[in-house]
CSV table of C-alpha atoms in Angstrom, one decimal:
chain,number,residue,atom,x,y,z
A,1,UNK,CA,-18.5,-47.5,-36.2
A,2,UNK,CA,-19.0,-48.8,-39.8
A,3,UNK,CA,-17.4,-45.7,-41.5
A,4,UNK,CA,-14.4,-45.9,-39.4
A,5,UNK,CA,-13.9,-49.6,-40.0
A,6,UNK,CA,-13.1,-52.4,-43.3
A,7,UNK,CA,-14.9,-55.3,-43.9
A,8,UNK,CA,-12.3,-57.5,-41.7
A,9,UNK,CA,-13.4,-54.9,-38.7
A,10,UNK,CA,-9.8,-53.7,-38.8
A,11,UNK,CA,-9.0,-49.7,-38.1
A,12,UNK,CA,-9.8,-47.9,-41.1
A,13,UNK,CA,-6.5,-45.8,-42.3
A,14,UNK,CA,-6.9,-43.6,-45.9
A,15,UNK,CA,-4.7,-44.0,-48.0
A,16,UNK,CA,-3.9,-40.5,-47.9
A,17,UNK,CA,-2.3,-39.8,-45.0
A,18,UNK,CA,1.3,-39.6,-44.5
A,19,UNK,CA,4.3,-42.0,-42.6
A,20,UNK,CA,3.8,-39.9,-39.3
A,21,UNK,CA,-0.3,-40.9,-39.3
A,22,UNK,CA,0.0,-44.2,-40.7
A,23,UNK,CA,2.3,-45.1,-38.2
A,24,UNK,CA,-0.5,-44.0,-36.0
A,25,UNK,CA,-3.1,-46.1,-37.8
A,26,UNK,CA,-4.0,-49.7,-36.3
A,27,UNK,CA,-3.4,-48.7,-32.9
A,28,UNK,CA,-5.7,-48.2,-29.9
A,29,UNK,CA,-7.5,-45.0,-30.2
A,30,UNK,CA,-7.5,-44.6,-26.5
A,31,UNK,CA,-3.7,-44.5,-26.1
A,32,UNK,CA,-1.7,-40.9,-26.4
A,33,UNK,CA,1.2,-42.2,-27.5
A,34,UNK,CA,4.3,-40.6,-28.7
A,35,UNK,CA,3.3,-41.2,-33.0
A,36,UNK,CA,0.0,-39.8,-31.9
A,37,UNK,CA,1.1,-36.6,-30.0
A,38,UNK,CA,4.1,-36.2,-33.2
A,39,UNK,CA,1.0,-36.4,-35.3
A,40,UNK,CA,-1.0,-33.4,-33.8
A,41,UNK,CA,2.2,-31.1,-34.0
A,42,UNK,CA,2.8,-32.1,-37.0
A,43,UNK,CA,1.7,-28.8,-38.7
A,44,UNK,CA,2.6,-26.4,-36.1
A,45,UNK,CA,5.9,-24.4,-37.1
A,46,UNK,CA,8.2,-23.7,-34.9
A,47,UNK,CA,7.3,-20.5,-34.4
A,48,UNK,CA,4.2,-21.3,-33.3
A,49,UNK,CA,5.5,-23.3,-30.3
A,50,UNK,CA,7.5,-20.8,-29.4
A,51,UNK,CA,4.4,-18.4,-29.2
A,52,UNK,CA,2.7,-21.1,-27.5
A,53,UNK,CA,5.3,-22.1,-24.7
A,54,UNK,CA,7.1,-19.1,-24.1
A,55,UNK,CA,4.8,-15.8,-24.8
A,56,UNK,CA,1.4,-17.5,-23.4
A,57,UNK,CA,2.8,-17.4,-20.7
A,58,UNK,CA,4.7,-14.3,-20.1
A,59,UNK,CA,1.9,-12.4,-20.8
A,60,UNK,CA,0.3,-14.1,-18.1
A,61,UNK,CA,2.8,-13.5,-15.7
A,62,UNK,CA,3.0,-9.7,-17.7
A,63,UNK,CA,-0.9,-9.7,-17.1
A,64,UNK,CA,-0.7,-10.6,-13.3
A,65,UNK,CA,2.2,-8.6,-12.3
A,66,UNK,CA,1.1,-5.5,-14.6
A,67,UNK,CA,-2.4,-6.1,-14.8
A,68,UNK,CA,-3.4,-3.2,-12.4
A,69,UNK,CA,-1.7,-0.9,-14.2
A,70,UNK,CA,-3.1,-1.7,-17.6
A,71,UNK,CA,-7.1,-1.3,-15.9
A,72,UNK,CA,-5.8,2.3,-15.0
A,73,UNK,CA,-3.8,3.0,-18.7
A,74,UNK,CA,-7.5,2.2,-20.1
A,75,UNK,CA,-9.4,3.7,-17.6
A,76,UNK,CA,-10.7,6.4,-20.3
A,77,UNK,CA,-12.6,3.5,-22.0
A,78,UNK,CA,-14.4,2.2,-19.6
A,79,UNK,CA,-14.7,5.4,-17.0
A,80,UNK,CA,-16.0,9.1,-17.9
A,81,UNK,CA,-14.7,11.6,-16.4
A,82,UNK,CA,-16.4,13.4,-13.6
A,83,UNK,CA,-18.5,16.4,-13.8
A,84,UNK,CA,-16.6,19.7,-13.8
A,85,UNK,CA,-16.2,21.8,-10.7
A,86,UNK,CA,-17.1,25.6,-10.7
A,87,UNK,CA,-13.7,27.4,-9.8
A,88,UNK,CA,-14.3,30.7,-7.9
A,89,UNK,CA,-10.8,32.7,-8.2
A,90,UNK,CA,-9.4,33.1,-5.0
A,91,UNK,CA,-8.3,37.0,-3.8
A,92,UNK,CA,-5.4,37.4,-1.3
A,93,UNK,CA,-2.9,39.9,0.2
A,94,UNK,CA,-1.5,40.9,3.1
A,95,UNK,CA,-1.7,44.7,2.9
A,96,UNK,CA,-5.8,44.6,1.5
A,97,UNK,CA,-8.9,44.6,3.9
A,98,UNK,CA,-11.2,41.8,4.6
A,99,UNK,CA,-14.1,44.4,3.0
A,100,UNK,CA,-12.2,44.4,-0.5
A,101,UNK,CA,-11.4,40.3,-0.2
A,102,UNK,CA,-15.1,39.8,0.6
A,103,UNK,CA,-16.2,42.3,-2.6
A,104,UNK,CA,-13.6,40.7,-4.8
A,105,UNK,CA,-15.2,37.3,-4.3
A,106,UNK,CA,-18.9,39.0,-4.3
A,107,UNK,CA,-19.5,38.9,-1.4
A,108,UNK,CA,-20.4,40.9,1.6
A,109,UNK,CA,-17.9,41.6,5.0
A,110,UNK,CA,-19.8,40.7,8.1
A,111,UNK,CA,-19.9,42.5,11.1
A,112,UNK,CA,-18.2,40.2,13.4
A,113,UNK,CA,-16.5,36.5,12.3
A,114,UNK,CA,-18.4,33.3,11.7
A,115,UNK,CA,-17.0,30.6,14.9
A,116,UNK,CA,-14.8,27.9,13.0
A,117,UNK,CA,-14.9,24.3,13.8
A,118,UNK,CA,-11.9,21.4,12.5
A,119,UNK,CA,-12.5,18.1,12.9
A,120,UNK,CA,-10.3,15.3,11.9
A,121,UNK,CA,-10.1,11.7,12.4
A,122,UNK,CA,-6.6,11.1,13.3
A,123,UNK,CA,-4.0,7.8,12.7
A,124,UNK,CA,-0.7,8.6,13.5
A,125,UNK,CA,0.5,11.8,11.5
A,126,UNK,CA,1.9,13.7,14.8
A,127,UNK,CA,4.0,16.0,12.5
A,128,UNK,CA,1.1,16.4,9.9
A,129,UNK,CA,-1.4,17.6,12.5
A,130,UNK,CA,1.5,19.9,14.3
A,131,UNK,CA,1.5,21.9,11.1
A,132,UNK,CA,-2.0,22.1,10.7
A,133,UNK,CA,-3.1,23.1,13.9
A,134,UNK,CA,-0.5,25.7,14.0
A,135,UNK,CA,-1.3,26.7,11.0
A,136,UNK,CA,-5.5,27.2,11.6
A,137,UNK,CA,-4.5,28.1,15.5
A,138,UNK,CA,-5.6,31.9,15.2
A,139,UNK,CA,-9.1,31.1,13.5
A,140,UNK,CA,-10.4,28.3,14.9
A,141,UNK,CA,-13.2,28.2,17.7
A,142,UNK,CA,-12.7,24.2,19.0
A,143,UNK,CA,-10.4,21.6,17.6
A,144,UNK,CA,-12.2,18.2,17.4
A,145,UNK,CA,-10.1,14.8,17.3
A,146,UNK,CA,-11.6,11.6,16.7
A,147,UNK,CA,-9.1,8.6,17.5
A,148,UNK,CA,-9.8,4.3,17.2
A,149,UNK,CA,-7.9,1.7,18.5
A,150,UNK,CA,-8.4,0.2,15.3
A,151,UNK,CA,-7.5,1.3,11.7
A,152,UNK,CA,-10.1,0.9,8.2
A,153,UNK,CA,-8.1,-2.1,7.9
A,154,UNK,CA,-9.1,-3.4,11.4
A,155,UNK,CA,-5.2,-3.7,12.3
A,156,UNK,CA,-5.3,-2.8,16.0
A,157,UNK,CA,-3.4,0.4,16.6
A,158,UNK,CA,-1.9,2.2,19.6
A,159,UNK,CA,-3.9,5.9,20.5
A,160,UNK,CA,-1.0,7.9,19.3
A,161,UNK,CA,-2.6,11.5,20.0
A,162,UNK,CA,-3.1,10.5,23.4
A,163,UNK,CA,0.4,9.8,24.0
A,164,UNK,CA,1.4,12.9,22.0
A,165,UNK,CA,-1.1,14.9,23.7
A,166,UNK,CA,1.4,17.1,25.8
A,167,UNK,CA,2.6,18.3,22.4
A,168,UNK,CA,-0.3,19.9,21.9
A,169,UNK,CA,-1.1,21.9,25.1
A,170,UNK,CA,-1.5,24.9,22.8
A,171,UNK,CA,-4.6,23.3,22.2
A,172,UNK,CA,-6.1,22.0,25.4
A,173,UNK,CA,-8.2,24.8,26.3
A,174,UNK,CA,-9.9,24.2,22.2
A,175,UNK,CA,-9.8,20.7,22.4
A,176,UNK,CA,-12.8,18.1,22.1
A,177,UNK,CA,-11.1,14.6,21.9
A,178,UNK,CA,-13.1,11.1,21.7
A,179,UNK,CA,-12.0,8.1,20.9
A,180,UNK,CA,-14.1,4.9,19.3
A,181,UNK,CA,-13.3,1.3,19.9
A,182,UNK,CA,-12.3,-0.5,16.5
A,183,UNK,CA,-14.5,-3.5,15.5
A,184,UNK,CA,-11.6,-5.4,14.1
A,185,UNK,CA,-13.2,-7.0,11.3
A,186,UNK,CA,-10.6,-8.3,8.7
A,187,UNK,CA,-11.2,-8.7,5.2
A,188,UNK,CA,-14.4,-6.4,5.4
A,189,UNK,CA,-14.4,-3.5,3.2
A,190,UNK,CA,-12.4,-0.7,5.1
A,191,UNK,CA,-14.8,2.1,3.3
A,192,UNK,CA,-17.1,0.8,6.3
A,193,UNK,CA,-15.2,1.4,9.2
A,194,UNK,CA,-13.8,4.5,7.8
A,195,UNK,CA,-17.8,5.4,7.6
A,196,UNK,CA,-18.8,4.5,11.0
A,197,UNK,CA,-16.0,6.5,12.2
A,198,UNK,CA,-17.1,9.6,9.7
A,199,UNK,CA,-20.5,9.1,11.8
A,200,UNK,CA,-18.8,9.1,15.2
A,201,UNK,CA,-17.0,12.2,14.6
A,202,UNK,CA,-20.7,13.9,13.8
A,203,UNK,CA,-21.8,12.8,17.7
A,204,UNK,CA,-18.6,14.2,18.6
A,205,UNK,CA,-18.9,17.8,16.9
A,206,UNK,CA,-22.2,18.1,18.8
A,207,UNK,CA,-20.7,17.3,22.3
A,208,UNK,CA,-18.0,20.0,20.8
A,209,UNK,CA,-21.2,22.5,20.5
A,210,UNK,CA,-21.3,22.9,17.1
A,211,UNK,CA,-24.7,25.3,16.4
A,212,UNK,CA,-26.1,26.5,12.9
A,213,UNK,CA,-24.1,28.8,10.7
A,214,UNK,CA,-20.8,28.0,11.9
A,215,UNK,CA,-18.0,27.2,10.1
A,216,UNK,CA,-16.8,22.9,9.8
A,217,UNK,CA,-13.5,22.4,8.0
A,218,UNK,CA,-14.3,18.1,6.3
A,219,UNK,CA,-10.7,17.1,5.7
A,220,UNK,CA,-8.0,14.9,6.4
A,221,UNK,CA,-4.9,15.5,9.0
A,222,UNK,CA,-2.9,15.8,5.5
A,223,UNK,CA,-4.7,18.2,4.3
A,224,UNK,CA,-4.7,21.8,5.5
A,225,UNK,CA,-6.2,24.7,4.3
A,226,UNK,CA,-4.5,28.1,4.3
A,227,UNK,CA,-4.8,30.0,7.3
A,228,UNK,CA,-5.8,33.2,5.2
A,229,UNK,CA,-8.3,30.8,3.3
A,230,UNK,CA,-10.2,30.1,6.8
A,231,UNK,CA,-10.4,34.0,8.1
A,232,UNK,CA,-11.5,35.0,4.6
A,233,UNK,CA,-14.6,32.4,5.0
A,234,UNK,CA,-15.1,33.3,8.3
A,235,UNK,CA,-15.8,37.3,7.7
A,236,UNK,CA,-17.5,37.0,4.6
A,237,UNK,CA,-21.4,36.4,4.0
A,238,UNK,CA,-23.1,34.8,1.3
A,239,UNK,CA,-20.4,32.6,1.0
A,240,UNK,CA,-22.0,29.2,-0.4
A,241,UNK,CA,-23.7,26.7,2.1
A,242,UNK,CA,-20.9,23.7,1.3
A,243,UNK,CA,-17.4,25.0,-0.6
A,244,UNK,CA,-14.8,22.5,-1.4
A,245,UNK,CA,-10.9,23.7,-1.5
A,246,UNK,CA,-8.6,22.8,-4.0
A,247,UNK,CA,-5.2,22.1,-2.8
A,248,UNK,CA,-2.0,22.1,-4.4
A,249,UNK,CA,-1.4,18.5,-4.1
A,250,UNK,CA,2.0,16.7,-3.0
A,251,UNK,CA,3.6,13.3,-2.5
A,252,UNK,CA,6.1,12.2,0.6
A,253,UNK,CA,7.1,16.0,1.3
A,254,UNK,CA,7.1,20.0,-0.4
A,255,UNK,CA,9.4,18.6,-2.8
A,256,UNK,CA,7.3,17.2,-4.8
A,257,UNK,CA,4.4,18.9,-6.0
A,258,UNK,CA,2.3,16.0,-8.3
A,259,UNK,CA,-0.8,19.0,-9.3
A,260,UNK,CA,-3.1,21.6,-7.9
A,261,UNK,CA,-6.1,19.3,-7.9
A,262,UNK,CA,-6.5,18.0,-4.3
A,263,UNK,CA,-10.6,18.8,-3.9
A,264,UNK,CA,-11.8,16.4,-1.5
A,265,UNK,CA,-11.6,19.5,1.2
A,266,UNK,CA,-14.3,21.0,2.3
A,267,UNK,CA,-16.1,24.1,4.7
A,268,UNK,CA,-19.8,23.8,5.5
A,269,UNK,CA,-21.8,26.3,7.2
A,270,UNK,CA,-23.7,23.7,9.6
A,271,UNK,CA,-26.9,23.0,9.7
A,272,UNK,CA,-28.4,21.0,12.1
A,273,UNK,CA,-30.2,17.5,10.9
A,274,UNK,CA,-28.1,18.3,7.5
A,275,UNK,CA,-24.8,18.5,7.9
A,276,UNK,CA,-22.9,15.2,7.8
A,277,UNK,CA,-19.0,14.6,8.1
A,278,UNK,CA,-18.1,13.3,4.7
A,279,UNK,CA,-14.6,12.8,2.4
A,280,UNK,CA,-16.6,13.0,-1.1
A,281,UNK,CA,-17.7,15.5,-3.2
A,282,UNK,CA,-20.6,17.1,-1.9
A,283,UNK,CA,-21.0,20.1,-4.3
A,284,UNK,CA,-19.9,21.9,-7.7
A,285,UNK,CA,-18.3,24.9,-5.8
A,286,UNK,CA,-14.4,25.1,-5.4
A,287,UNK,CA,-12.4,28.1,-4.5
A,288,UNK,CA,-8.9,27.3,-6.2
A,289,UNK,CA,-5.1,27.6,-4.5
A,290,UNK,CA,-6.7,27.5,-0.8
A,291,UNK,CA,-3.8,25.4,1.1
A,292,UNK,CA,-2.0,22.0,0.9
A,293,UNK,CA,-2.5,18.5,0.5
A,294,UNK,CA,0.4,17.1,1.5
A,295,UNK,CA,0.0,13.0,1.1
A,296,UNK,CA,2.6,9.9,2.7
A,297,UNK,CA,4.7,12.9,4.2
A,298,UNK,CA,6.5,11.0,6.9
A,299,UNK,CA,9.6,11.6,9.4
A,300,UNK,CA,10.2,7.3,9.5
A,301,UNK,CA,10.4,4.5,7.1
A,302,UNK,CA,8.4,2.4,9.4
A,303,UNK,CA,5.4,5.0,9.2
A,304,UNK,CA,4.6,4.6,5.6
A,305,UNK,CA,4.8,0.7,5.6
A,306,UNK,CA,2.0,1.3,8.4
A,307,UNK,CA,0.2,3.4,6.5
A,308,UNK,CA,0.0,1.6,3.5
A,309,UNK,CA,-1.0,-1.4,5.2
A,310,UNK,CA,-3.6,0.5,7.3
A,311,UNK,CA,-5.6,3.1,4.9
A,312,UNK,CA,-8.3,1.9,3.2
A,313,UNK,CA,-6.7,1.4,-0.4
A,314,UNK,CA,-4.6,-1.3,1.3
A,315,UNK,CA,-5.3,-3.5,-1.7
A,316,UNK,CA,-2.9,-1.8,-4.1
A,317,UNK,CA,-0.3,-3.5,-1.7
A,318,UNK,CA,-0.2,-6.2,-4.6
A,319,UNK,CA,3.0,-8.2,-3.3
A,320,UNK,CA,5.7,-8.1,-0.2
A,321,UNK,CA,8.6,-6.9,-1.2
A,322,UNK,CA,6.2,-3.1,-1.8
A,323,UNK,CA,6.8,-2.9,2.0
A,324,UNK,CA,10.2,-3.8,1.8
A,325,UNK,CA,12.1,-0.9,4.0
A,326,UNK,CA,15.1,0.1,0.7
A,327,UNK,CA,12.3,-0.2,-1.7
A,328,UNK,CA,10.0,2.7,-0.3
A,329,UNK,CA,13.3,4.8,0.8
A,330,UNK,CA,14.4,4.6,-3.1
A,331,UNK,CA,11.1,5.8,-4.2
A,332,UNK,CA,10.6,8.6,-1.7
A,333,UNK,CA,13.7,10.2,-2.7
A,334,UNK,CA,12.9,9.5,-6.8
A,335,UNK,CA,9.2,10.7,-6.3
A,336,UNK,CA,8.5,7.9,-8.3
A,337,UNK,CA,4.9,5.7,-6.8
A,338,UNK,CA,5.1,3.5,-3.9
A,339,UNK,CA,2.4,1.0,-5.4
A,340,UNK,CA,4.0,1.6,-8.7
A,341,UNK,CA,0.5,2.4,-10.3
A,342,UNK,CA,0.1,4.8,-12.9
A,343,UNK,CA,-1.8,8.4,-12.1
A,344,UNK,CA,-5.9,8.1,-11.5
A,345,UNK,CA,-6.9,10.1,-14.6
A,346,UNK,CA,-9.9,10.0,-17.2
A,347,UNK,CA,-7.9,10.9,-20.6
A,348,UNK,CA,-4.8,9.1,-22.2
A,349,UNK,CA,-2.9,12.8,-22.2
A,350,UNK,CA,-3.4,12.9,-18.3
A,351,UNK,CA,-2.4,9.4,-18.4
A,352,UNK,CA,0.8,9.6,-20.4
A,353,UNK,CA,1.1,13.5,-18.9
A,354,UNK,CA,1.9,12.2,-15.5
A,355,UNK,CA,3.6,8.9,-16.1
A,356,UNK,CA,6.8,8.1,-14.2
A,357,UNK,CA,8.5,10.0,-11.2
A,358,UNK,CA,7.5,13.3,-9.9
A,359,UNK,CA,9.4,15.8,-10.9
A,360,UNK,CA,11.6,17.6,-8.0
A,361,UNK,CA,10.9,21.3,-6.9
A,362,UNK,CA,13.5,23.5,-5.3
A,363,UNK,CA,10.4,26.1,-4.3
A,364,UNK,CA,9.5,26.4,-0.7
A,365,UNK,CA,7.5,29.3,-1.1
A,366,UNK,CA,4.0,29.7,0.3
A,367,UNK,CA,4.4,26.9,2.7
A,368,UNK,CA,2.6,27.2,6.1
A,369,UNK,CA,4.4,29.5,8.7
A,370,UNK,CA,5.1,27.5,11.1
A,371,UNK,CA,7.2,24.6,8.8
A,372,UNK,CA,9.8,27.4,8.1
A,373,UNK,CA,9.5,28.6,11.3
A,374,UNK,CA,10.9,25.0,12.4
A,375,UNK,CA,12.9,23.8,9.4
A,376,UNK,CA,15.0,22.3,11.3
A,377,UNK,CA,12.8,19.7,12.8
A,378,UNK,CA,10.8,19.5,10.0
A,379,UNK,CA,13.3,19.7,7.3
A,380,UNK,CA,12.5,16.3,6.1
A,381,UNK,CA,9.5,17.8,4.5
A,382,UNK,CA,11.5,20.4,2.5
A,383,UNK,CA,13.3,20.3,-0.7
A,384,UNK,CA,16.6,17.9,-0.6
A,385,UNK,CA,15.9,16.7,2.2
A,386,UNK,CA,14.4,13.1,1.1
A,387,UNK,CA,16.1,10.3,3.4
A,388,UNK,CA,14.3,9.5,6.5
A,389,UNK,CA,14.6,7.8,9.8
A,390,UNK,CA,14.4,4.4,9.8
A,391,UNK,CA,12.5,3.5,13.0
């Protein structure tokens, strides 16, 4: 071009420029050579290389090892919190009558109890749905167990209750079991075969003879709602039509106790056409401190590397060595967070509040009856007791 060139069509170099760029100057412009590269740096300190070639990319590597946990740290920015729930006070003791526990709570004693129906879909917590069971035995009507071949993850799994089953003759005579064929579709979202399976268990509470009015505990194997909590719903009236129960809310055992705000439990008085088995939150309504939501709370090692391959938040298994077998014994017995994410809260003092390990508790008070009954086959779930079997 005529601006970039002399009268002799030579390269055009100003006068201006120093040794480095006129060294440059009469050369190809295509070629990177050496003079030309020297000539770009030449006004970047050393400082600014260093920035460039070392903390680029460590925060890069900071940003893809970390980056998980800085989405939760600044959730509140880009999340509100959820709605409230109404907390109804919850009324308890031994020596009082069911007619002043129903009239503390405002509501009315029946004349005879409501029937009482548990379902759960069931993986592998043997131990976890021992307790329960035990725990609910005196108040419920029918026990109904839903059980795939197949977890949310569509990792093909044995049927564990059925090989357990003659543990739980206690049961039998309660018992509506079913089982559903997994679909074993990798790398589809696991919400969906957790729903079709929430949908299967409806069919099943029908063949179970579910009718209008009676009582269906929604929740997990993990968690169980106080015995007293159930007989309480049962005999009172005017009770609300859906009621969710908030847990108090542990990790790997009793030990350690992370809050009391385990809600996705719920009771329904069925209605027919209405009444769907769900896991979400389905009203305002919560009656506080009505059992225990005990969550990873495993005899062996090898059941919580299953676990956290199979459930459907899989995908916070961010790299390998998370299921290493050393790894996830250290952290049990810390209480510090197998997927070392920070805690699932809406406000920076939550946030910060709950950071790092669980604290321990020595309290074993208020557990469910049959755990102390059998401490010493369950003592892995009690305080100081946090190494487990390795098979």
């Amino acid at each position: 071009m005529w601006w970039m060139m002399n009268e002799g069509g030579g390269h055009y170099c100003s006068k201006k420029t120093d040794d480095i760029c006129g060294d440059v100057c009469g050369q190809d412009s295509g070629r990177l050579s050496m003079s030309r590269i020297r000539c770009i740096l030449r006004g970047i300190d050393l400082k600014t290389l260093i920035f460039l070639f070392v903390m680029v990319p460590t925060c890069v590597l900071a940003i893809y090892v970390h980056g998980q946990k800085i989405s939760y740290f600044l959730r509140p920015l880009w999340e509100s919190p959820p709605k409230p729930f109404h907390d109804i006070p919850h009324y308890y003791h031994e020596n009082v009558s069911m007619e002043t526990l129903c009239s503390l709570h405002g509501w009315k004693v029946r004349e005879f109890p409501r029937r009482v129906y548990d379902a759960v879909l069931f993986s592998n917590e043997v131990d976890m749905l021992t307790i329960r069971w035990q725990e609910l035995y005196p108040y419920i009507t029918q026990f109904v167990l839903l059980e795939s071949n197949s977890t949310f993850t569509g990792i093909p799994k044995p049927l564990v209750f059925a090989s357990h089953r003659d543990e739980f003759k206690f049961v039998e005579p309660r018992l509506t079991y079913g089982t559903i064929g997994g679909r074993f579709k990798k790398g589809e979202n696991p919400f969906v075969e957790e729903a079709l399976q929430r949908v299967a268990l409806d069919q099943l509470l029908k063949i179970a003879g579910i009718t209008d009015d009676d009582l269906l505990i929604m929740s997990d194997v993990d968690e169980i709602p106080s015995r007293h909590t159930i007989n309480l719903l049962r005999w009172c009236d005017d009770i609300p039509q859906v009621l969710h129960l908030r847990l108090k809310n542990y990790l790997y055992s009793f030990e350690f106790l992370v809050d009391n705000n385990s809600w996705r439990a719920s009771v329904h008085r069925y209605q027919t056409g209405k009444t769907r088995y769900a896991h979400y939150r389905q009203t305002d309504e919560i009656l506080a401190d009505a059992g225990w939501h005990c969550s990873f709370c495993f005899r062996r090692i090898n059941e919580f590397i299953f676990k956290m391959k199979a459930y459907s938040h899989n995908d916070r298994v961010r790299f390998s060595h998370f299921l290493n077998p050393k790894r996830v014994q250290k952290k049990i017995c810390t209480g510090a967070d197998l997927f070392d994410m920070l805690p699932e809260e809406y406000t920076f003092k939550e946030i910060i509040g709950k950071m790092g390990p669980i604290p321990h508790s020595y309290s074993a008070v208020h557990l469910p009856s049959f755990l102390l009954e059998n401490a010493d086959k369950y003592k892995y779930l009690l305080p100081g007791n946090c190494l487990r079997e390795s098979g």
